[in-house]
CSV table of C-alpha atoms and ligand atoms in Angstrom, one decimal:
chain,number,residue,atom,x,y,z
C,28,MET,CA,214.1,63.0,-109.7
C,29,GLY,CA,215.6,62.2,-113.0
C,30,THR,CA,213.6,61.3,-116.1
C,31,LYS,CA,215.8,58.5,-117.3
C,32,GLY,CA,213.7,55.4,-118.2
C,33,LYS,CA,210.4,57.2,-117.6
C,34,ILE,CA,207.8,58.6,-120.0
C,35,ILE,CA,208.2,62.4,-120.5
C,36,LYS,CA,205.1,64.5,-120.9
C,37,CYS,CA,205.8,67.7,-122.9
C,38,LYS,CA,204.5,69.9,-125.7
C,39,ALA,CA,204.7,69.2,-129.4
C,40,ALA,CA,203.3,70.6,-132.6
C,41,ILE,CA,201.2,67.8,-134.2
C,42,ALA,CA,200.0,67.7,-137.8
C,43,TRP,CA,196.8,65.7,-137.5
C,44,GLU,CA,196.1,66.0,-141.3
C,45,GLY,CA,197.4,67.7,-144.4
C,46,ASN,CA,196.5,71.3,-145.4
C,47,LYS,CA,195.7,72.3,-141.7
C,48,PRO,CA,197.6,74.3,-139.1
C,49,LEU,CA,199.8,72.4,-136.7
C,50,SER,CA,198.2,71.9,-133.2
C,51,ILE,CA,200.2,72.3,-130.0
C,52,GLU,CA,199.4,69.3,-127.8
C,53,GLU,CA,200.7,67.5,-124.8
C,54,VAL,CA,202.5,64.3,-125.9
C,55,GLU,CA,204.1,61.4,-124.2
C,56,VAL,CA,207.6,60.6,-125.2
C,57,ALA,CA,208.7,57.1,-124.3
C,58,PRO,CA,212.3,56.3,-123.1
C,59,PRO,CA,214.9,55.4,-125.8
C,60,LYS,CA,215.2,51.7,-126.7
C,61,ASP,CA,218.4,49.9,-128.0
C,62,HIS,CA,220.7,52.3,-129.9
C,63,GLU,CA,218.3,55.2,-129.4
C,64,VAL,CA,218.8,58.6,-127.8
C,65,ARG,CA,216.2,60.9,-126.2
C,66,ILE,CA,216.9,64.6,-126.7
C,67,GLN,CA,215.6,67.8,-125.2
C,68,ILE,CA,215.2,70.1,-128.2
C,69,ILE,CA,216.5,73.6,-127.4
C,70,ALA,CA,216.1,75.2,-130.8
C,71,THR,CA,214.3,74.2,-134.0
C,72,ALA,CA,214.0,76.0,-137.3
C,73,LEU,CA,211.4,75.6,-140.1
C,74,CYS,CA,212.5,74.3,-143.4
C,75,HIS,CA,210.2,74.4,-146.4
C,76,SER,CA,210.4,70.6,-146.6
C,77,ASP,CA,208.2,70.5,-143.4
C,78,ALA,CA,205.6,72.6,-145.2
C,79,HIS,CA,205.7,70.4,-148.4
C,80,ILE,CA,204.3,67.5,-146.3
C,81,LEU,CA,201.2,69.5,-145.5
C,82,HIS,CA,200.6,70.6,-149.1
C,83,PRO,CA,197.4,69.0,-150.5
C,84,GLN,CA,199.2,67.9,-153.7
C,85,PHE,CA,202.1,66.2,-151.8
C,86,GLU,CA,201.8,62.4,-152.3
C,87,GLY,CA,203.0,60.2,-149.6
C,88,GLY,CA,202.1,62.3,-146.5
C,89,PHE,CA,201.3,60.4,-143.4
C,90,PHE,CA,199.4,61.6,-140.3
C,91,PRO,CA,199.3,62.3,-137.4
C,92,VAL,CA,202.9,63.2,-137.4
C,93,ILE,CA,205.4,65.5,-135.6
C,94,LEU,CA,207.4,67.3,-138.2
C,95,GLY,CA,210.7,69.2,-137.9
C,96,HIS,CA,214.2,68.2,-138.9
C,97,GLU,CA,216.5,71.3,-138.4
C,98,ALA,CA,217.3,71.5,-134.7
C,99,ALA,CA,219.8,71.3,-131.9
C,100,GLY,CA,219.4,70.0,-128.4
C,101,ILE,CA,220.8,68.3,-125.4
C,102,VAL,CA,220.9,64.5,-124.7
C,103,GLU,CA,218.5,63.7,-121.9
C,104,SER,CA,219.1,59.9,-121.8
C,105,VAL,CA,220.4,57.1,-123.9
C,106,GLY,CA,219.2,53.6,-124.5
C,107,PRO,CA,221.1,50.3,-124.2
C,108,GLY,CA,224.1,49.9,-126.6
C,109,VAL,CA,224.6,53.7,-127.1
C,110,THR,CA,228.4,54.4,-126.6
C,111,ASN,CA,229.0,57.6,-128.4
C,112,PHE,CA,226.6,59.9,-126.6
C,113,LYS,CA,225.9,60.7,-123.0
C,114,PRO,CA,223.4,62.8,-121.1
C,115,GLY,CA,224.3,66.5,-121.4
C,116,ASP,CA,225.9,66.2,-124.8
C,117,LYS,CA,224.9,69.0,-127.2
C,118,VAL,CA,223.7,67.4,-130.5
C,119,ILE,CA,222.1,68.0,-133.9
C,120,PRO,CA,219.6,65.4,-135.2
C,121,LEU,CA,220.4,64.2,-138.7
C,122,TYR,CA,217.8,63.0,-141.1
C,123,ALA,CA,220.5,61.3,-143.1
C,124,PRO,CA,222.0,58.6,-140.9
C,125,GLN,CA,225.7,57.9,-140.6
C,126,CYS,CA,226.6,54.5,-139.1
C,127,GLY,CA,230.3,55.2,-139.8
C,128,LYS,CA,230.9,51.5,-140.4
C,129,CYS,CA,229.2,50.4,-143.6
C,130,LYS,CA,231.0,50.5,-146.9
C,131,PHE,CA,229.2,53.6,-148.0
C,132,CYS,CA,230.1,55.5,-144.8
C,133,LEU,CA,233.7,54.4,-145.2
C,134,SER,CA,233.8,55.4,-148.9
C,135,PRO,CA,235.0,58.9,-149.8
C,136,CYS,CA,232.6,58.8,-152.8
C,137,THR,CA,229.4,59.0,-150.8
C,138,ASN,CA,227.9,59.6,-147.4
C,139,PHE,CA,224.7,57.7,-148.3
C,140,CYS,CA,224.8,55.3,-145.4
C,141,GLY,CA,223.8,51.7,-146.1
C,142,LYS,CA,221.0,52.1,-143.5
C,143,LEU,CA,219.2,54.0,-146.3
C,144,LYS,CA,219.4,51.3,-148.9
C,145,HIS,CA,216.0,49.9,-148.2
C,146,PHE,CA,214.4,53.4,-148.2
C,147,LYS,CA,212.9,54.9,-151.3
C,148,ASN,CA,212.7,58.2,-149.5
C,149,PRO,CA,214.3,58.9,-146.1
C,150,MET,CA,211.5,61.4,-145.3
C,151,GLY,CA,208.8,58.9,-145.7
C,152,ASP,CA,210.6,55.8,-144.5
C,153,GLN,CA,211.9,57.1,-141.2
C,154,LYS,CA,208.4,57.5,-139.8
C,155,LEU,CA,208.9,54.8,-137.2
C,156,MET,CA,211.9,53.7,-135.1
C,157,GLU,CA,213.9,50.7,-136.3
C,158,ASP,CA,211.7,48.2,-134.3
C,159,GLY,CA,208.7,49.5,-136.3
C,160,THR,CA,207.1,51.4,-133.4
C,161,SER,CA,206.7,55.1,-132.5
C,162,ARG,CA,208.0,56.8,-129.3
C,163,PHE,CA,205.3,59.4,-129.4
C,164,THR,CA,201.7,59.1,-128.1
C,165,CYS,CA,199.0,61.8,-128.0
C,166,LYS,CA,195.5,61.3,-126.6
C,167,GLY,CA,196.2,57.5,-126.6
C,168,LYS,CA,197.2,57.4,-130.3
C,169,PRO,CA,200.6,56.7,-131.6
C,170,ILE,CA,202.1,59.6,-133.6
C,171,TYR,CA,204.5,59.2,-136.6
C,172,HIS,CA,208.1,60.4,-136.5
C,173,PHE,CA,209.3,62.5,-139.4
C,174,MET,CA,212.6,62.0,-141.2
C,175,GLY,CA,213.9,60.1,-138.1
C,176,THR,CA,214.1,63.5,-136.2
C,177,SER,CA,210.6,65.0,-135.3
C,178,THR,CA,212.1,68.2,-133.8
C,179,PHE,CA,208.8,70.1,-133.3
C,180,SER,CA,208.6,68.6,-129.9
C,181,GLN,CA,210.3,69.6,-126.6
C,182,TYR,CA,211.6,66.0,-126.4
C,183,THR,CA,212.3,63.6,-129.3
C,184,VAL,CA,213.9,60.2,-129.7
C,185,VAL,CA,216.3,59.4,-132.6
C,186,SER,CA,218.5,56.5,-133.6
C,187,ASP,CA,222.1,57.0,-132.4
C,188,VAL,CA,223.2,57.0,-136.1
C,189,ASN,CA,220.9,60.0,-136.8
C,190,LEU,CA,222.8,62.3,-134.5
C,191,ALA,CA,226.0,64.5,-134.6
C,192,LYS,CA,227.8,65.6,-131.5
C,193,LEU,CA,228.7,69.3,-131.1
C,194,ASP,CA,231.3,71.2,-129.1
C,195,ASP,CA,230.2,72.0,-125.6
C,196,ASP,CA,230.3,75.7,-126.3
C,197,ALA,CA,228.1,75.5,-129.4
C,198,ASN,CA,225.3,78.1,-129.6
C,199,LEU,CA,222.3,75.9,-130.2
C,200,GLU,CA,220.0,78.6,-131.4
C,201,ARG,CA,222.4,79.3,-134.3
C,202,VAL,CA,223.8,75.9,-135.1
C,203,CYS,CA,220.4,74.3,-135.5
C,204,LEU,CA,220.5,75.6,-139.1
C,205,LEU,CA,223.3,73.2,-139.8
C,206,GLY,CA,220.7,70.4,-139.5
C,207,CYS,CA,219.4,71.1,-143.0
C,208,ALA,CA,219.4,74.5,-144.7
C,209,PHE,CA,223.0,75.5,-144.2
C,210,SER,CA,224.4,72.0,-145.0
C,211,THR,CA,222.2,71.8,-148.1
C,212,GLY,CA,222.9,75.2,-149.6
C,213,TYR,CA,226.5,75.6,-148.6
C,214,GLY,CA,227.3,71.9,-149.3
C,215,ALA,CA,225.7,72.1,-152.7
C,216,VAL,CA,228.1,74.9,-153.6
C,217,ILE,CA,231.3,73.6,-152.0
C,218,ASN,CA,231.0,69.8,-152.3
C,219,ASN,CA,228.8,69.2,-155.3
C,220,ALA,CA,229.2,72.2,-157.7
C,221,LYS,CA,232.7,73.0,-156.5
C,222,VAL,CA,232.3,76.7,-157.5
C,223,THR,CA,235.6,78.1,-158.7
C,224,PRO,CA,237.2,81.5,-157.8
C,225,GLY,CA,236.2,84.3,-160.2
C,226,SER,CA,233.2,82.5,-161.5
C,227,THR,CA,229.7,83.9,-161.9
C,228,CYS,CA,226.8,82.3,-160.0
C,229,ALA,CA,223.0,82.7,-160.0
C,230,ILE,CA,220.9,81.6,-157.0
C,231,PHE,CA,217.1,81.3,-157.3
C,232,GLY,CA,215.3,81.6,-154.0
C,233,LEU,CA,216.6,83.2,-150.8
C,234,GLY,CA,215.2,81.1,-148.0
C,235,GLY,CA,217.6,79.2,-145.6
C,236,VAL,CA,218.9,77.1,-148.4
C,237,GLY,CA,219.5,79.9,-150.9
C,238,LEU,CA,221.1,82.2,-148.4
C,239,SER,CA,223.5,79.4,-147.4
C,240,ALA,CA,224.3,78.9,-151.1
C,241,VAL,CA,225.1,82.7,-151.3
C,242,MET,CA,227.6,82.1,-148.4
C,243,GLY,CA,229.1,79.2,-150.2
C,244,CYS,CA,229.6,81.1,-153.4
C,245,LYS,CA,231.2,84.0,-151.5
C,246,ALA,CA,233.5,81.6,-149.6
C,247,SER,CA,234.5,80.0,-153.0
C,248,GLY,CA,235.6,83.4,-154.3
C,249,ALA,CA,232.8,83.9,-157.0
C,250,SER,CA,233.2,87.2,-158.6
C,251,ARG,CA,229.5,87.8,-159.3
C,252,ILE,CA,226.6,86.3,-157.2
C,253,ILE,CA,223.3,87.1,-158.8
C,254,VAL,CA,220.3,86.3,-156.6
C,255,ILE,CA,216.7,86.0,-157.7
C,256,ASP,CA,213.6,86.1,-155.5
C,257,ILE,CA,210.0,87.2,-155.9
C,258,ASN,CA,210.2,88.7,-152.4
C,259,SER,CA,212.5,91.8,-152.5
C,260,GLU,CA,212.6,91.9,-148.7
C,261,LYS,CA,215.1,89.0,-148.9
C,262,PHE,CA,217.7,91.1,-150.7
C,263,THR,CA,219.1,93.0,-147.7
C,264,LYS,CA,220.3,89.8,-146.0
C,265,ALA,CA,221.5,88.4,-149.3
C,266,LYS,CA,223.6,91.4,-150.0
C,267,ALA,CA,225.0,91.3,-146.4
C,268,LEU,CA,226.1,87.7,-147.1
C,269,GLY,CA,227.8,88.5,-150.5
C,270,ALA,CA,225.2,88.8,-153.2
C,271,THR,CA,226.3,91.3,-155.9
C,272,ASP,CA,223.1,91.7,-158.0
C,273,CYS,CA,219.5,91.2,-156.8
C,274,LEU,CA,216.7,90.6,-159.3
C,275,ASN,CA,212.9,90.3,-158.7
C,276,PRO,CA,211.3,88.7,-161.7
C,277,LYS,CA,208.1,90.6,-160.9
C,278,ASP,CA,209.9,93.9,-161.7
C,279,LEU,CA,211.2,92.7,-165.0
C,280,ASP,CA,209.6,93.0,-168.4
C,281,LYS,CA,211.3,89.9,-169.9
C,282,PRO,CA,212.1,86.4,-168.8
C,283,ILE,CA,214.6,86.2,-166.0
C,284,GLN,CA,217.0,84.0,-168.0
C,285,GLU,CA,217.2,86.5,-170.8
C,286,VAL,CA,218.0,89.2,-168.3
C,287,ILE,CA,220.8,87.2,-166.7
C,288,ILE,CA,222.2,86.1,-170.1
C,289,GLU,CA,222.4,89.7,-171.1
C,290,MET,CA,224.0,90.7,-167.8
C,291,THR,CA,226.6,88.1,-168.0
C,292,ASN,CA,227.4,88.1,-171.7
C,293,GLY,CA,226.1,84.6,-172.4
C,294,GLY,CA,225.1,83.0,-169.0
C,295,VAL,CA,226.5,82.2,-165.6
C,296,ASP,CA,229.0,79.4,-164.8
C,297,PHE,CA,226.9,78.0,-162.0
C,298,ALA,CA,223.2,78.2,-161.1
C,299,PHE,CA,221.4,76.9,-158.0
C,300,GLU,CA,217.7,76.3,-157.7
C,301,CYS,CA,216.8,76.8,-154.1
C,302,VAL,CA,213.0,77.4,-154.5
C,303,GLY,CA,211.8,73.9,-155.2
C,304,GLY,CA,210.0,74.3,-158.6
C,305,ALA,CA,210.3,72.5,-161.9
C,306,LYS,CA,209.6,75.6,-164.0
C,307,ILE,CA,212.5,77.4,-162.4
C,308,MET,CA,214.8,74.4,-163.1
C,309,VAL,CA,213.9,74.6,-166.8
C,310,GLY,CA,214.5,78.3,-166.9
C,311,LYS,CA,217.8,77.8,-165.1
C,312,VAL,CA,219.0,75.2,-167.5
C,313,SER,CA,218.3,77.5,-170.5
C,314,LEU,CA,220.2,80.2,-168.7
C,315,LEU,CA,223.2,77.9,-168.4
C,316,PHE,CA,222.9,76.4,-171.8
C,317,GLN,CA,225.1,79.0,-173.5
C,318,SER,CA,227.9,78.4,-171.0
C,319,TRP,CA,228.9,75.4,-168.9
C,320,LEU,CA,225.6,73.6,-168.2
C,321,LEU,CA,226.5,72.7,-164.7
C,322,THR,CA,223.5,72.7,-162.4
C,323,THR,CA,222.8,71.7,-158.8
C,324,ARG,CA,219.2,70.9,-157.9
C,325,ILE,CA,217.9,71.3,-154.4
C,326,ARG,CA,214.6,69.5,-154.0
C,327,ASN,CA,214.1,66.7,-151.6
C,328,TRP,CA,212.3,63.9,-153.3
C,329,ILE,CA,214.2,64.0,-156.5
C,330,TRP,CA,217.4,64.8,-154.8
C,331,MET,CA,217.1,61.9,-152.3
C,332,HIS,CA,216.6,59.4,-155.1
C,333,TRP,CA,219.7,60.8,-156.8
C,334,CYS,CA,221.7,60.5,-153.6
C,335,PRO,CA,223.8,63.7,-153.3
C,336,ILE,CA,221.9,65.5,-150.6
C,337,PRO,CA,222.7,63.1,-147.7
C,338,TYR,CA,226.2,63.3,-149.1
C,339,LEU,CA,226.3,67.0,-148.9
C,340,LEU,CA,224.6,67.1,-145.6
C,341,THR,CA,226.9,64.7,-143.8
C,342,LYS,CA,230.0,65.9,-145.5
C,343,SER,CA,229.4,69.3,-144.0
C,344,MET,CA,228.3,67.9,-140.7
C,345,ARG,CA,231.6,66.1,-140.2
C,346,HIS,CA,233.3,69.5,-139.9
C,347,LEU,CA,231.1,70.2,-136.9
C,348,THR,CA,232.2,67.6,-134.5
M,412,NAD,N1,218.2,68.2,-148.6
M,412,NAD,C1,217.4,68.7,-149.5
M,412,NAD,O1,217.1,68.2,-150.6
M,412,NAD,C2,216.6,70.0,-149.1
M,412,NAD,C3,217.0,70.6,-147.9
M,412,NAD,C4,216.3,71.8,-147.6
M,412,NAD,C5,215.4,72.3,-148.4
M,412,NAD,N2,215.0,71.7,-149.5
M,412,NAD,C6,214.1,72.2,-150.5
M,412,NAD,O2,214.6,73.4,-151.0
M,412,NAD,C7,213.6,74.4,-151.2
M,412,NAD,C8,213.9,75.7,-150.5
M,412,NAD,O3,213.8,75.5,-149.1
M,412,NAD,P1,213.8,76.7,-148.0
M,412,NAD,O4,213.6,76.2,-146.7
M,412,NAD,O5,215.1,77.6,-148.3
M,412,NAD,O6,212.5,77.5,-148.6
M,412,NAD,P2,212.0,78.9,-148.2
M,412,NAD,O7,210.5,78.8,-148.4
M,412,NAD,O8,212.5,79.4,-146.9
M,412,NAD,O9,212.6,79.9,-149.4
M,412,NAD,C9,212.2,79.8,-150.7
M,412,NAD,C10,212.4,81.2,-151.3
M,412,NAD,O10,212.1,81.1,-152.7
M,412,NAD,C11,211.4,82.3,-153.1
M,412,NAD,N3,210.5,82.0,-154.3
M,412,NAD,C12,209.3,81.4,-154.3
M,412,NAD,N4,208.9,81.3,-155.6
M,412,NAD,C13,209.9,81.9,-156.4
M,412,NAD,C14,210.1,82.1,-157.8
M,412,NAD,N5,209.2,81.7,-158.7
M,412,NAD,N6,211.2,82.7,-158.2
M,412,NAD,C15,212.2,83.1,-157.3
M,412,NAD,N7,212.1,82.9,-156.0
M,412,NAD,C16,211.0,82.3,-155.5
M,412,NAD,C17,210.6,82.7,-151.8
M,412,NAD,O11,210.2,84.0,-151.8
M,412,NAD,C18,211.5,82.3,-150.7
M,412,NAD,O12,212.4,83.4,-150.4
M,412,NAD,C19,212.3,73.7,-150.8
M,412,NAD,O13,211.7,73.1,-151.9
M,412,NAD,C20,212.8,72.6,-149.8
M,412,NAD,O14,211.9,71.6,-149.7
M,412,NAD,C21,215.7,70.5,-149.9
M,413,ZN,ZN1,215.1,70.6,-144.6
M,414,ZN,ZN1,226.7,53.6,-142.8
């Protein structure tokens, strides 16, 4: 018996409150309504932005919520009015919607869909579906969506504009990283900074975003890719992806920016902050000051207000389909 039109009971990781571990619970996932799609999540990764929500100093958290926004899955069923997806399609949920019709989606200057124009922050404002209700229930209580995706659940419901279709042979366990980290880091290098061949680059932080930025710099033909992390275990993978110099600030006896300025005879051409910290940003700007002063910042809540991240994300996503 199919599940179309029925409530699906499955497991999900619920954040009941901030600063506490997630709790694996049985949830009920309602069928998709108009222009909605229900997806079986096959693979989901953990982005640091999920963890930010749980941080006690994060303002604007909402609970209980199902986090997760970096995933890939298979369409289980579609609601009325959905024409571009069908059951069985492999898909990636997108936290930055793309209606494909509004003047912003049609403009080559931005991918910041007009659907976002009423939102101050797509993370906070996509906590319910468009009709103002949730599709998740646990122990009789409605549970908030997160970033319009909520992928820490075996099944989730998203709007049909928050979804990208994949090739049938896509490996879902790998391509889930395209849902956030890869598109953010690689897109920042290629679409925003437009790193040039032969240039020198510095990348702070080697999580999913930073390692993707390393790949972008390598693909752009950068001659020197200096990576900085306080966890030296990250350097093996960074080198495999193209890093030329690895620095751990804990091992240095002077500020990191001074070290890099000396190493590069005055500073790098491009610097990428992929940690999520204001102090690092300040240090990075001083490191660039003697040269070009071109910076790319990767940190959600500031980035979202400034607009480029959805641009980067969806620009990259378009190459997928
Ligand atoms: N679209 C967006 O705007 C967007 C998308 C994804 C992630 N982000 C943000 O980007 C940041 C990175 O995300 P991630 O998932 O790659 O994180 P992550 O936690 O996987 O990686 C962060 C890395 O930074 C390193 N680090 C921590 N403090 C450091 C310091 N002082 N100096 C150097 N390195 C340091 C850590 O050891 C770790 O390797 C987060 O703040 C996240 O919220 C933004
Ligand atoms: Zn993310
Ligand atoms: Zn649009």
